[in-house]
Structures are given as C-alpha cells and as structure tokens.
C-alpha cells in the first residue's frame, strides 16, 4: 500500500484500500501525496476519515471515553469522475442509547432509503470492445423501415472503418420477439454480418423489463461467437419503444446515449478537455469515435455528441438512437451470407409481472416516407388556411404518387379550417425533427420559411422547389428551384403545369 499512488485510484477504490491500512503514518503519506497530486477534496476526506477512525480507536483502547468517528459512504458521497467532486458526510455516533434503541425498534417497511446500498457502477478494466450493434425493432412480424435504414448505415460505417483502421469489425443485428428466425436472415441480407435473436411467445409485443434485460445480456454475455466484453457501438431506433429501450440498455451497460440523431460518422478527435485527458493543457487524440449529429432542441442548429472515455473510466458501447428516415436502406441481397445466433437466457416470471390482457390496433396513420412527390405547406396559408390546403391537395392530385405534408408551424397554429379539409391538418403529417423524415424525388415547399427543424426532415430530397414571397427565406439556400410569389397564385399554375406534363419534364431535365 505504501507504494500506491492515490492519483491512480478513484475515490471509491481509495476508500476500499485505506480500510486495510492500520498505520496512521502511512495514511499521512497518502494524504500528502494526494495534496501534491490531484488534490481531490473527497479523496482527502476519505483518507482523513480513516486517520480519525484509527485515532479514535487508539483512544478507546487506552481507556479514554469519547465517541467513535465513523465515515459513512453512500452513492452521493462517492466521487463520480465524470461529475467532479461530490460532497461527503460524516456521521457522529454520539446519540444517546435511548435514541438508538428507539431507532432499532422501528419496523423496516422496506421503503426507507431504497438506494442506500447503491454504488456507482464502474466500467470494465481494460475492456475489449468490438463491432457495431443495431437493435432491429419489429412490428407485426416485420422489420420497421428504420431498422433497415440503420443496418444500411451501419454497413456503410463499418466498411469505412475497415478502410480507415485496418480492422474487420462486424455489423451485429439484434432482434427480440416471437418467431424471429426469418427476420434474422432478412437482417443478414440487409447488411448484417451476425444476427442475434431471442424468441419467446410472450415477447410478441414490446415489454420494458424483459427486453432490457435480454438485450443487455446479449451485449455482456461470454459466447463463442463474441470474443469481447461489450459492443463498441450500439444503434437504436428513435421510436417510442426504441427510445425507451436505448436509455435502459445503455444504463445497464454503464455508458451514455445520444438521442434522436440524424447523422453518424466515425473518425478520430483531438481533445484537450482535462476531464477527458486527466491533465490541464494535455491533448489526446481519441481514435474510433462515433460522431453523433443531432438537431438542437432549439431547432436552429446541430450538435455533435461524442462519447469519449475518461482517464479512469471507459464508456462503451458508444450509443445513440436514430431518427427514422435519416438514412437509406441498402438493397437486400438474398445471397449474402452471415452468422445467425439464437440467444438463450432464463427469464424469471417476475419480468412478466405486467400482463397485456387486451389490445386494439390503431390506424396506421400517414406514412409519407415512400411517396414520389410531397407537397408541403407552411404558415404561408395563414390568410386563408382552407383555400391553401385545397390548392395543395389539387397539386397532390395532379401527380400519380403524391401526398400532403405540413410544417410544424401549421400544426401548432391551430388554424380554423372547413370540415372537408380538417382531416389533413394533423400532427401525423408534420415533416421535420419531431415529425417524419422524407427523401422523395420531388419536394414542393409552399409558404415554408425553412427553419432547421423543418430542413432536417426534407433536405435529402432529390429535387426541392420552394415557393415564398420572402426572397431571404432560409429555404432558398437549400432549394433547387425558388419561386418568388404567393402560394395562392403559384400553386394553381403548378397544378396546370403538372397536368400538362410540363413540370415533370423540368424535373427530369434537372435530374439528368
């Protein structure tokens, strides 16, 4: 113990170490080393508490009266290396015997201090991490489109990973449900190298507890096909169930999560933050970092989230949830080969204590993601919302495969419209960060300013035509064609052009 540098220990580890030291002089040396090194408040208090404990013990053995000092460590006392120093508390066991007896006689209701024994979960020491995992959500026995999209992006990323780092790491598809074998084979055809599935007839529908435990066990279990401790990366869909599962699984695996991402890249990053480097002024080049790009809550800017290790803690898997429609699925290749693994784990009945006895199937809603043309309208319809919607629907009807989309401004404005168009003013038609992500061959935006929140949902469209009276509108910057004018005048003329075949010829020429 005398050769140990306290700077090499976390506060929790140091607390365990000092409990084995009986020599106050050794503890004094440790305290001096800490003060001259990292000088952590909580670390010094841990050492000092042990010194005081030994001093008090010595006094009692000598026959002196007095109270014995005891240091209590709780989850709030232990320093989290990611959060800096935490406050500590000392308990002075100097209460009267009467008070102690009264406390002892109280019946434990099982509810008091439910987290008193909870400790900070530590990462693995020198853990081995490999592969990109993709949780593939299913519904009604089919893969969701977002699952296919994530597999395609994962395939692209890991192909580039091999070119950049020279390591051949795999795409691993994860499935949980009932009768998943065929879907596991489909995942292989869509880009996965390995498909791991867990079958249980009780898991036909998403269940919070068993899904979390099963997926976390898949990631941690020691198996023949996985010779590493945890995945390097983990992608989840940003659906209702996917958001739920991603947070719980990443928590179980002792890592972080970037939610609702629309852009992913893997590259190195030079970092100077002392929380990550360990020393002020030091710079470290972190390798193989997943850059997770997401729109800010403001809706006007993007942020890139990095899940980077600390000097004494590793964060793996680097994980995120992906907004549906953000990426393209690769074309399925039925001849593609891969490994299919059936996962097995005992699932206690307690995991199924909530039983779904009845359910109903809701309307499937409006899915704009597969349309050839989308006509989207924004606040520009404000002068006459009913007529604005009617004109947009006329243009939709002029195409063979088109539908109506809305900006968030229309959804939140609560326009008063006539009954025959009221069904079209619904949140399910919203396009943007908090709505649908679309990439049609042709996107027509009428009366939409082009804020980043909306741009996120449509800027990957092949051809974008914008209609706006404001020539400085943001949407002009990322449109292929900008028509200055009032949508009430322009939309009818576009409808006539489509019906005459003129607009299709213009778009086809632009594609060439």
Short mmCIF file of C-alpha atoms in Angstrom, two decimals:
data_model
loop_
_atom_site.label_atom_id
_atom_site.label_comp_id
_atom_site.label_asym_id
_atom_site.label_seq_id
_atom_site.Cartn_x
_atom_site.Cartn_y
_atom_site.Cartn_z
CA UNK A 1 0.00 0.00 0.00
CA UNK A 2 2.90 2.36 0.68
CA UNK A 3 3.93 2.17 -2.98
CA UNK A 4 0.47 3.10 -4.25
CA UNK A 5 -0.05 6.49 -5.84
CA UNK A 6 -3.51 7.72 -4.75
CA UNK A 7 -3.77 9.52 -8.08
CA UNK A 8 -4.07 6.11 -9.74
CA UNK A 9 -7.17 5.30 -7.70
CA UNK A 10 -10.74 6.52 -7.95
CA UNK A 11 -12.18 7.75 -4.66
CA UNK A 12 -14.22 4.57 -4.31
CA UNK A 13 -11.16 2.37 -4.85
CA UNK A 14 -9.11 4.52 -2.47
CA UNK A 15 -11.74 4.17 0.22
CA UNK A 16 -11.52 0.38 -0.02
CA UNK A 17 -7.72 0.49 0.08
CA UNK A 18 -7.37 2.67 3.18
CA UNK A 19 -9.62 0.41 5.22
CA UNK A 20 -6.80 -2.16 5.20
CA UNK A 21 -4.21 0.33 6.50
CA UNK A 22 -3.55 0.29 10.25
CA UNK A 23 -0.56 2.65 10.34
CA UNK A 24 -1.53 6.37 10.65
CA UNK A 25 1.91 7.32 9.33
CA UNK A 26 1.22 5.52 6.04
CA UNK A 27 -2.09 7.35 5.79
CA UNK A 28 -0.34 10.67 6.42
CA UNK A 29 1.96 9.92 3.50
CA UNK A 30 -1.02 9.08 1.29
CA UNK A 31 -2.71 12.32 2.28
CA UNK A 32 0.42 14.30 1.40
CA UNK A 33 0.65 12.51 -1.96
CA UNK A 34 -2.95 13.35 -2.74
CA UNK A 35 -2.48 17.02 -1.80
CA UNK A 36 0.58 17.30 -4.03
CA UNK A 37 -1.14 15.41 -6.87
CA UNK A 38 -4.78 15.58 -7.90
CA UNK A 39 -5.73 17.24 -4.60
CA UNK A 40 -9.30 15.91 -4.63
CA UNK A 41 -11.45 17.05 -1.77
CA UNK A 42 -13.35 13.78 -1.46
CA UNK A 43 -10.17 11.70 -1.70
CA UNK A 44 -8.57 13.67 1.12
CA UNK A 45 -11.70 13.29 3.24
CA UNK A 46 -11.65 9.51 2.72
CA UNK A 47 -8.03 9.30 3.93
CA UNK A 48 -8.62 11.72 6.80
CA UNK A 49 -11.69 9.77 7.89
CA UNK A 50 -9.56 6.62 8.18
CA UNK A 51 -6.90 8.53 10.13
CA UNK A 52 -9.57 9.83 12.53
CA UNK A 53 -11.01 6.35 12.88
CA UNK A 54 -7.64 4.92 13.87
CA UNK A 55 -7.03 7.81 16.29
CA UNK A 56 -10.40 7.27 17.95
CA UNK A 57 -9.83 3.52 18.14
CA UNK A 58 -6.47 4.11 19.80
CA UNK A 59 -8.04 6.46 22.31
CA UNK A 60 -10.75 3.97 23.24
CA UNK A 61 -8.20 1.18 23.68
CA UNK A 62 -6.24 3.40 26.04
CA UNK A 63 -9.31 3.67 28.22
CA UNK A 64 -10.41 7.17 27.28
CA UNK A 65 -14.07 7.91 26.96
CA UNK A 66 -15.45 9.51 23.87
CA UNK A 67 -17.30 8.85 20.68
CA UNK A 68 -16.02 6.79 17.85
CA UNK A 69 -15.85 8.59 14.49
CA UNK A 70 -17.25 6.60 11.60
CA UNK A 71 -17.25 7.57 7.92
CA UNK A 72 -20.33 6.55 6.01
CA UNK A 73 -20.07 6.24 2.25
CA UNK A 74 -23.23 6.48 0.15
CA UNK A 75 -23.87 6.79 -3.54
CA UNK A 76 -23.83 10.56 -3.08
CA UNK A 77 -20.53 10.52 -1.19
CA UNK A 78 -18.53 8.68 -3.84
CA UNK A 79 -16.88 10.92 -6.34
CA UNK A 80 -18.06 10.38 -9.88
CA UNK A 81 -15.08 11.07 -12.15
CA UNK A 82 -17.42 12.48 -14.75
CA UNK A 83 -19.09 14.99 -12.46
CA UNK A 84 -16.16 16.27 -10.44
CA UNK A 85 -16.10 16.35 -6.68
CA UNK A 86 -19.11 15.46 -4.61
CA UNK A 87 -19.80 16.40 -1.03
CA UNK A 88 -19.26 13.90 1.76
CA UNK A 89 -20.80 13.44 5.15
CA UNK A 90 -19.54 12.13 8.45
CA UNK A 91 -21.86 10.56 10.97
CA UNK A 92 -21.10 11.12 14.58
CA UNK A 93 -22.37 8.17 16.56
CA UNK A 94 -22.97 10.17 19.68
CA UNK A 95 -26.70 9.73 20.07
CA UNK A 96 -28.00 8.50 23.38
CA UNK A 97 -28.68 4.83 23.92
CA UNK A 98 -32.34 5.62 24.28
CA UNK A 99 -32.46 7.17 20.83
CA UNK A 100 -30.53 4.23 19.38
CA UNK A 101 -32.87 1.70 20.99
CA UNK A 102 -35.88 3.60 19.73
CA UNK A 103 -34.49 3.51 16.18
CA UNK A 104 -33.71 -0.20 16.40
CA UNK A 105 -37.27 -0.97 17.42
CA UNK A 106 -38.74 0.75 14.37
CA UNK A 107 -40.12 -1.74 11.88
CA UNK A 108 -38.46 -1.67 8.47
CA UNK A 109 -41.19 -1.01 5.95
CA UNK A 110 -38.90 -1.89 3.05
CA UNK A 111 -39.31 1.60 1.62
CA UNK A 112 -36.84 3.64 3.64
CA UNK A 113 -33.59 4.53 1.90
CA UNK A 114 -34.21 2.32 -1.15
CA UNK A 115 -30.88 3.33 -2.73
CA UNK A 116 -28.72 3.36 0.39
CA UNK A 117 -26.70 0.39 -0.82
CA UNK A 118 -26.43 1.57 -4.41
CA UNK A 119 -22.89 2.11 -5.65
CA UNK A 120 -21.58 3.83 -8.72
CA UNK A 121 -21.27 1.26 -11.49
CA UNK A 122 -17.69 1.02 -12.67
CA UNK A 123 -16.60 0.33 -16.20
CA UNK A 124 -14.55 -2.70 -17.07
CA UNK A 125 -10.83 -2.51 -16.53
CA UNK A 126 -9.01 -2.87 -19.86
CA UNK A 127 -12.23 -3.97 -21.53
CA UNK A 128 -12.28 -5.31 -25.08
CA UNK A 129 -14.86 -3.73 -27.39
CA UNK A 130 -15.71 -4.58 -31.00
CA UNK A 131 -18.43 -4.39 -33.65
CA UNK A 132 -21.41 -2.13 -34.31
CA UNK A 133 -24.68 -3.45 -32.92
CA UNK A 134 -28.08 -2.49 -34.30
CA UNK A 135 -31.29 -3.11 -32.39
CA UNK A 136 -33.79 -4.01 -35.13
CA UNK A 137 -37.30 -3.19 -33.99
CA UNK A 138 -40.17 -5.21 -35.44
CA UNK A 139 -43.90 -4.81 -35.64
CA UNK A 140 -46.47 -7.34 -36.76
CA UNK A 141 -43.76 -9.81 -37.70
CA UNK A 142 -41.91 -7.36 -39.97
CA UNK A 143 -38.84 -5.17 -39.66
CA UNK A 144 -39.60 -1.48 -39.29
CA UNK A 145 -38.17 0.66 -42.08
CA UNK A 146 -35.90 2.42 -39.59
CA UNK A 147 -34.33 -0.93 -38.72
CA UNK A 148 -33.44 -1.47 -42.37
CA UNK A 149 -32.10 2.08 -42.59
CA UNK A 150 -29.85 1.62 -39.57
CA UNK A 151 -28.48 -1.64 -40.94
CA UNK A 152 -27.61 0.12 -44.19
CA UNK A 153 -25.85 2.95 -42.36
CA UNK A 154 -24.04 0.52 -40.06
CA UNK A 155 -22.81 -1.42 -43.08
CA UNK A 156 -21.51 1.79 -44.65
CA UNK A 157 -19.79 2.86 -41.42
CA UNK A 158 -18.09 -0.46 -40.75
CA UNK A 159 -16.89 -0.78 -44.35
CA UNK A 160 -15.27 2.61 -43.93
CA UNK A 161 -13.98 1.57 -40.51
CA UNK A 162 -12.06 -1.29 -42.05
CA UNK A 163 -10.54 1.01 -44.67
CA UNK A 164 -9.52 3.57 -42.02
CA UNK A 165 -8.28 1.36 -39.20
CA UNK A 166 -7.46 -1.90 -40.94
CA UNK A 167 -9.66 -3.90 -38.57
CA UNK A 168 -12.52 -6.04 -39.83
CA UNK A 169 -15.31 -5.44 -37.34
CA UNK A 170 -18.85 -6.61 -37.90
CA UNK A 171 -22.39 -5.33 -38.05
CA UNK A 172 -24.48 -7.24 -35.49
CA UNK A 173 -28.28 -7.17 -35.77
CA UNK A 174 -30.24 -7.70 -32.54
CA UNK A 175 -33.82 -8.98 -32.52
CA UNK A 176 -36.17 -9.78 -29.64
CA UNK A 177 -39.69 -11.12 -30.06
CA UNK A 178 -41.60 -14.17 -31.23
CA UNK A 179 -40.55 -16.19 -34.30
CA UNK A 180 -37.53 -14.03 -35.18
CA UNK A 181 -35.50 -16.55 -37.20
CA UNK A 182 -36.72 -15.46 -40.64
CA UNK A 183 -36.22 -11.81 -39.75
CA UNK A 184 -32.66 -12.62 -38.63
CA UNK A 185 -31.99 -13.96 -42.14
CA UNK A 186 -33.51 -10.79 -43.60
CA UNK A 187 -31.13 -8.70 -41.48
CA UNK A 188 -28.19 -10.57 -43.00
CA UNK A 189 -29.48 -9.75 -46.48
CA UNK A 190 -29.71 -6.07 -45.45
CA UNK A 191 -26.10 -5.73 -44.35
CA UNK A 192 -25.59 -7.52 -41.03
CA UNK A 193 -22.70 -9.96 -40.57
CA UNK A 194 -24.27 -11.54 -37.49
CA UNK A 195 -27.93 -11.63 -36.42
CA UNK A 196 -28.63 -12.49 -32.77
CA UNK A 197 -32.24 -13.20 -31.90
CA UNK A 198 -34.21 -14.19 -28.81
CA UNK A 199 -37.52 -15.98 -29.28
CA UNK A 200 -40.31 -16.10 -26.71
CA UNK A 201 -44.02 -16.11 -27.46
CA UNK A 202 -44.52 -13.73 -24.52
CA UNK A 203 -42.39 -11.14 -26.30
CA UNK A 204 -44.60 -10.68 -29.34
CA UNK A 205 -45.12 -7.11 -28.14
CA UNK A 206 -42.59 -4.82 -26.52
CA UNK A 207 -42.15 -5.32 -22.77
CA UNK A 208 -39.94 -2.94 -20.90
CA UNK A 209 -38.26 -5.23 -18.36
CA UNK A 210 -37.55 -8.42 -20.35
CA UNK A 211 -36.48 -6.58 -23.49
CA UNK A 212 -33.97 -4.52 -21.49
CA UNK A 213 -32.55 -7.49 -19.62
CA UNK A 214 -32.31 -9.67 -22.72
CA UNK A 215 -30.59 -7.10 -24.92
CA UNK A 216 -28.16 -6.15 -22.14
CA UNK A 217 -27.35 -9.82 -21.59
CA UNK A 218 -26.70 -10.30 -25.30
CA UNK A 219 -24.16 -7.48 -25.14
CA UNK A 220 -22.41 -8.67 -21.98
CA UNK A 221 -22.56 -12.46 -22.26
CA UNK A 222 -19.45 -14.50 -22.94
CA UNK A 223 -20.14 -16.60 -26.05
CA UNK A 224 -18.23 -18.47 -28.73
CA UNK A 225 -19.14 -16.02 -31.48
CA UNK A 226 -18.32 -12.86 -29.48
CA UNK A 227 -14.80 -12.76 -28.07
CA UNK A 228 -15.08 -9.34 -26.47
CA UNK A 229 -16.66 -7.74 -23.41
CA UNK A 230 -19.15 -5.29 -24.95
CA UNK A 231 -20.03 -3.80 -28.32
CA UNK A 232 -18.01 -0.80 -29.47
CA UNK A 233 -21.09 0.97 -30.89
CA UNK A 234 -24.85 0.44 -30.47
CA UNK A 235 -27.64 1.93 -32.63
CA UNK A 236 -31.32 2.03 -31.64
CA UNK A 237 -34.34 3.44 -33.49
CA UNK A 238 -35.72 6.74 -32.21
CA UNK A 239 -39.23 5.31 -31.97
CA UNK A 240 -41.34 5.24 -28.81
CA UNK A 241 -40.14 1.75 -27.88
CA UNK A 242 -36.64 2.33 -29.22
CA UNK A 243 -36.14 5.45 -27.10
CA UNK A 244 -37.32 3.54 -24.03
CA UNK A 245 -35.08 0.56 -24.68
CA UNK A 246 -31.98 2.55 -25.67
CA UNK A 247 -31.86 4.51 -22.43
CA UNK A 248 -32.36 1.43 -20.28
CA UNK A 249 -29.85 -0.77 -22.12
CA UNK A 250 -27.14 1.87 -22.21
CA UNK A 251 -27.68 2.45 -18.50
CA UNK A 252 -27.35 -1.28 -17.85
CA UNK A 253 -24.13 -1.32 -19.89
CA UNK A 254 -22.75 1.69 -17.97
CA UNK A 255 -22.49 4.06 -20.90
CA UNK A 256 -24.14 7.16 -22.34
CA UNK A 257 -26.66 7.80 -25.09
CA UNK A 258 -27.17 10.48 -27.74
CA UNK A 259 -30.84 10.60 -28.64
CA UNK A 260 -32.62 11.43 -31.90
CA UNK A 261 -29.58 11.53 -34.19
CA UNK A 262 -29.69 12.12 -37.94
CA UNK A 263 -26.00 11.92 -38.86
CA UNK A 264 -23.26 9.42 -37.96
CA UNK A 265 -19.55 9.28 -38.78
CA UNK A 266 -16.55 7.50 -37.26
CA UNK A 267 -13.26 9.38 -37.00
CA UNK A 268 -10.51 10.44 -34.60
CA UNK A 269 -10.81 13.54 -32.43
CA UNK A 270 -8.12 15.65 -30.74
CA UNK A 271 -9.38 16.52 -27.24
CA UNK A 272 -7.89 18.96 -24.70
CA UNK A 273 -10.63 18.88 -22.04
CA UNK A 274 -8.83 17.98 -18.77
CA UNK A 275 -11.81 15.87 -17.68
CA UNK A 276 -11.01 13.60 -20.62
CA UNK A 277 -7.21 13.94 -20.73
CA UNK A 278 -6.56 13.89 -16.99
CA UNK A 279 -4.22 16.90 -17.01
CA UNK A 280 -4.81 20.58 -17.91
CA UNK A 281 -3.07 21.56 -21.13
CA UNK A 282 -2.66 17.98 -22.33
CA UNK A 283 -4.09 16.91 -25.68
CA UNK A 284 -5.05 13.36 -26.60
CA UNK A 285 -6.05 12.00 -29.99
CA UNK A 286 -9.02 9.71 -29.32
CA UNK A 287 -9.50 7.09 -32.01
CA UNK A 288 -12.59 5.39 -33.43
CA UNK A 289 -15.05 7.91 -32.01
CA UNK A 290 -18.65 7.77 -33.22
CA UNK A 291 -19.71 11.34 -34.04
CA UNK A 292 -23.46 11.52 -33.42
CA UNK A 293 -25.09 14.54 -35.05
CA UNK A 294 -28.49 15.72 -33.86
CA UNK A 295 -30.64 18.84 -34.16
CA UNK A 296 -30.65 21.06 -31.07
CA UNK A 297 -33.83 21.42 -29.08
CA UNK A 298 -34.00 24.99 -30.40
CA UNK A 299 -34.48 23.57 -33.88
CA UNK A 300 -31.99 26.04 -35.36
CA UNK A 301 -28.60 24.33 -35.00
CA UNK A 302 -26.98 20.91 -34.98
CA UNK A 303 -24.87 19.45 -32.18
CA UNK A 304 -22.38 16.62 -32.47
CA UNK A 305 -22.27 14.32 -29.44
CA UNK A 306 -19.14 12.35 -28.58
CA UNK A 307 -18.97 9.54 -26.03
CA UNK A 308 -15.31 9.74 -25.01
CA UNK A 309 -13.53 7.80 -22.26
CA UNK A 310 -12.24 9.40 -19.07
CA UNK A 311 -8.76 8.59 -17.76
CA UNK A 312 -10.19 6.12 -15.26
CA UNK A 313 -13.39 5.05 -16.99
CA UNK A 314 -14.32 3.64 -20.38
CA UNK A 315 -17.67 4.42 -21.99
CA UNK A 316 -18.84 1.55 -24.18
CA UNK A 317 -20.90 0.97 -26.15
CA UNK A 318 -20.95 4.41 -27.75
CA UNK A 319 -24.67 4.55 -28.39
CA UNK A 320 -27.43 6.61 -29.99
CA UNK A 321 -30.99 6.47 -31.20
CA UNK A 322 -31.58 7.25 -34.89
CA UNK A 323 -34.44 9.32 -36.31
CA UNK A 324 -36.45 7.25 -38.81
CA UNK A 325 -35.82 8.28 -42.40
CA UNK A 326 -32.34 9.66 -41.74
CA UNK A 327 -30.50 7.07 -43.84
CA UNK A 328 -31.05 4.86 -46.87
CA UNK A 329 -31.51 1.13 -46.51
CA UNK A 330 -29.23 -0.95 -48.69
CA UNK A 331 -30.81 -3.14 -51.33
CA UNK A 332 -31.47 -6.59 -49.93
CA UNK A 333 -29.16 -9.34 -51.17
CA UNK A 334 -30.71 -12.78 -50.51
CA UNK A 335 -27.39 -14.43 -51.42
CA UNK A 336 -25.47 -12.57 -48.74
CA UNK A 337 -24.03 -14.86 -46.06
CA UNK A 338 -23.73 -14.28 -42.33
CA UNK A 339 -23.95 -15.93 -38.93
CA UNK A 340 -27.28 -16.41 -37.18
CA UNK A 341 -27.19 -16.92 -33.42
CA UNK A 342 -30.07 -17.99 -31.16
CA UNK A 343 -29.73 -16.33 -27.77
CA UNK A 344 -30.85 -18.13 -24.62
CA UNK A 345 -31.31 -16.79 -21.11
CA UNK A 346 -33.54 -17.75 -18.21
CA UNK A 347 -36.33 -15.18 -17.98
CA UNK A 348 -37.90 -15.12 -14.49
CA UNK A 349 -41.65 -14.84 -14.24
CA UNK A 350 -41.10 -11.58 -12.36
CA UNK A 351 -40.03 -9.98 -15.64
CA UNK A 352 -43.56 -10.58 -16.92
CA UNK A 353 -45.46 -9.39 -13.90
CA UNK A 354 -47.36 -6.88 -16.08
CA UNK A 355 -49.66 -8.82 -18.39
CA UNK A 356 -51.26 -7.37 -21.52
CA UNK A 357 -54.76 -8.84 -21.48
CA UNK A 358 -56.38 -6.75 -24.21
CA UNK A 359 -55.22 -4.52 -27.02
CA UNK A 360 -56.53 -2.75 -30.05
CA UNK A 361 -54.91 -1.90 -33.36
CA UNK A 362 -54.85 1.80 -34.13
CA UNK A 363 -55.00 3.27 -37.58
CA UNK A 364 -51.63 3.02 -39.28
CA UNK A 365 -51.61 6.80 -39.78
CA UNK A 366 -49.98 8.68 -42.62
CA UNK A 367 -46.65 7.43 -43.92
CA UNK A 368 -45.05 9.97 -46.23
CA UNK A 369 -41.67 8.26 -46.49
CA UNK A 370 -42.39 6.20 -49.60
CA UNK A 371 -44.05 8.86 -51.77
CA UNK A 372 -42.63 10.01 -55.10
CA UNK A 373 -43.81 13.59 -54.52
CA UNK A 374 -44.63 15.55 -51.38
CA UNK A 375 -46.38 18.90 -51.43
CA UNK A 376 -45.73 20.58 -48.09
CA UNK A 377 -47.40 23.75 -46.87
CA UNK A 378 -46.43 26.16 -44.10
CA UNK A 379 -47.61 29.33 -42.43
CA UNK A 380 -47.97 30.94 -45.84
CA UNK A 381 -51.53 29.58 -45.91
CA UNK A 382 -52.43 31.84 -42.97
CA UNK A 383 -54.50 34.32 -44.99
CA UNK A 384 -56.97 31.56 -45.93
CA UNK A 385 -55.97 28.15 -44.47
CA UNK A 386 -58.88 26.27 -46.05
CA UNK A 387 -58.14 27.54 -49.56
CA UNK A 388 -54.40 26.98 -49.06
CA UNK A 389 -54.99 23.33 -48.19
CA UNK A 390 -57.42 22.91 -51.10
CA UNK A 391 -54.85 24.29 -53.57
CA UNK A 392 -52.15 21.99 -52.18
CA UNK A 393 -54.46 18.98 -52.46
CA UNK A 394 -55.23 19.91 -56.06
CA UNK A 395 -51.50 19.77 -56.80
CA UNK A 396 -51.18 16.47 -54.93
CA UNK A 397 -53.98 15.03 -57.06
CA UNK A 398 -52.21 16.02 -60.27
CA UNK A 399 -49.38 13.55 -59.54
CA UNK A 400 -49.62 9.76 -59.66
CA UNK A 401 -47.96 9.17 -56.28
CA UNK A 402 -48.04 12.22 -54.02
CA UNK A 403 -49.24 13.29 -50.60
CA UNK A 404 -49.60 16.36 -48.43
CA UNK A 405 -47.09 17.35 -45.74
CA UNK A 406 -47.11 20.12 -43.15
CA UNK A 407 -44.55 22.27 -41.41
CA UNK A 408 -44.61 22.45 -37.64
CA UNK A 409 -45.92 26.00 -37.95
CA UNK A 410 -49.20 24.75 -39.43
CA UNK A 411 -49.60 22.04 -36.79
CA UNK A 412 -49.06 24.40 -33.87
CA UNK A 413 -51.02 27.34 -35.32
CA UNK A 414 -54.43 25.69 -34.74
CA UNK A 415 -55.92 27.20 -37.89
CA UNK A 416 -59.69 27.21 -38.21
CA UNK A 417 -60.50 25.28 -41.39
CA UNK A 418 -63.64 23.97 -43.02
CA UNK A 419 -64.69 20.42 -42.26
CA UNK A 420 -63.86 18.92 -45.65
CA UNK A 421 -60.11 19.66 -45.17
CA UNK A 422 -59.92 19.36 -41.39
CA UNK A 423 -58.61 15.78 -41.58
CA UNK A 424 -55.49 17.00 -43.38
CA UNK A 425 -54.39 19.33 -40.58
CA UNK A 426 -52.95 16.72 -38.25
CA UNK A 427 -49.64 16.21 -36.49
CA UNK A 428 -49.05 12.90 -38.27
CA UNK A 429 -48.37 14.86 -41.49
CA UNK A 430 -45.70 17.00 -39.89
CA UNK A 431 -42.28 16.92 -41.52
CA UNK A 432 -39.15 17.75 -39.54
CA UNK A 433 -37.13 16.81 -36.50
CA UNK A 434 -40.20 15.98 -34.43
CA UNK A 435 -42.15 14.65 -37.40
CA UNK A 436 -41.38 12.48 -40.39
CA UNK A 437 -38.08 12.42 -42.28
CA UNK A 438 -38.67 12.20 -46.03
CA UNK A 439 -36.45 11.92 -49.12
CA UNK A 440 -38.79 11.95 -52.14
CA UNK A 441 -37.62 12.52 -55.72
CA UNK A 442 -39.62 15.77 -55.69
CA UNK A 443 -40.41 18.01 -52.69
CA UNK A 444 -42.53 21.14 -53.14
CA UNK A 445 -42.46 23.53 -50.18
CA UNK A 446 -45.12 26.24 -50.30
CA UNK A 447 -45.07 29.06 -47.76
CA UNK A 448 -42.37 27.41 -45.61
CA UNK A 449 -39.52 29.54 -44.28
CA UNK A 450 -37.04 26.64 -43.99
CA UNK A 451 -36.01 26.65 -40.32
CA UNK A 452 -33.50 23.95 -39.41
CA UNK A 453 -36.22 21.94 -37.66
CA UNK A 454 -38.00 21.50 -40.99
CA UNK A 455 -34.80 21.22 -43.02
CA UNK A 456 -33.83 18.13 -41.03
CA UNK A 457 -36.93 16.38 -42.34
CA UNK A 458 -36.58 17.02 -46.07
CA UNK A 459 -33.21 18.37 -47.22
CA UNK A 460 -32.14 14.98 -48.62
CA UNK A 461 -34.92 15.14 -51.22
CA UNK A 462 -33.65 14.81 -54.80
CA UNK A 463 -35.27 17.99 -56.12
CA UNK A 464 -36.67 20.77 -53.93
CA UNK A 465 -38.97 23.50 -55.26
CA UNK A 466 -39.69 26.34 -52.83
CA UNK A 467 -42.46 28.92 -53.13
CA UNK A 468 -42.22 32.01 -50.93
CA UNK A 469 -42.86 35.73 -51.03
CA UNK A 470 -39.72 36.33 -48.95
CA UNK A 471 -36.61 36.15 -51.12
CA UNK A 472 -34.46 35.98 -47.97
CA UNK A 473 -36.22 32.89 -46.59
CA UNK A 474 -33.76 30.24 -45.37
CA UNK A 475 -35.29 27.58 -47.58
CA UNK A 476 -33.90 29.34 -50.64
CA UNK A 477 -30.38 28.30 -49.59
CA UNK A 478 -31.08 24.58 -49.98
CA UNK A 479 -33.68 24.55 -52.76
CA UNK A 480 -33.02 23.59 -56.37
CA UNK A 481 -35.71 25.99 -57.61
CA UNK A 482 -37.03 29.07 -55.82
CA UNK A 483 -40.25 30.70 -56.99
CA UNK A 484 -40.85 34.17 -55.61
CA UNK A 485 -44.57 34.54 -55.26
CA UNK A 486 -47.72 33.95 -53.23
CA UNK A 487 -48.63 30.27 -52.95
CA UNK A 488 -52.28 31.16 -53.64
CA UNK A 489 -51.17 32.33 -57.10
CA UNK A 490 -48.36 29.84 -57.77
CA UNK A 491 -49.95 26.52 -56.72
CA UNK A 492 -52.78 26.65 -59.30
CA UNK A 493 -50.25 27.38 -62.06
CA UNK A 494 -48.07 24.45 -60.92
CA UNK A 495 -51.12 22.19 -60.97
CA UNK A 496 -51.83 23.22 -64.55
CA UNK A 497 -48.18 22.59 -65.48
CA UNK A 498 -48.23 19.09 -63.96
CA UNK A 499 -51.47 18.19 -65.70
CA UNK A 500 -49.94 19.38 -68.96
CA UNK A 501 -46.76 17.37 -68.34
CA UNK A 502 -44.57 20.48 -68.24
CA UNK A 503 -43.31 20.25 -64.64
CA UNK A 504 -42.32 16.60 -64.98
CA UNK A 505 -40.16 17.49 -67.98
CA UNK A 506 -38.39 20.22 -65.99
CA UNK A 507 -37.66 17.90 -63.06
CA UNK A 508 -36.44 15.12 -65.37
CA UNK A 509 -34.10 17.58 -67.07
CA UNK A 510 -32.74 18.64 -63.69
CA UNK A 511 -32.08 15.00 -62.72
CA UNK A 512 -30.08 14.50 -65.90
#
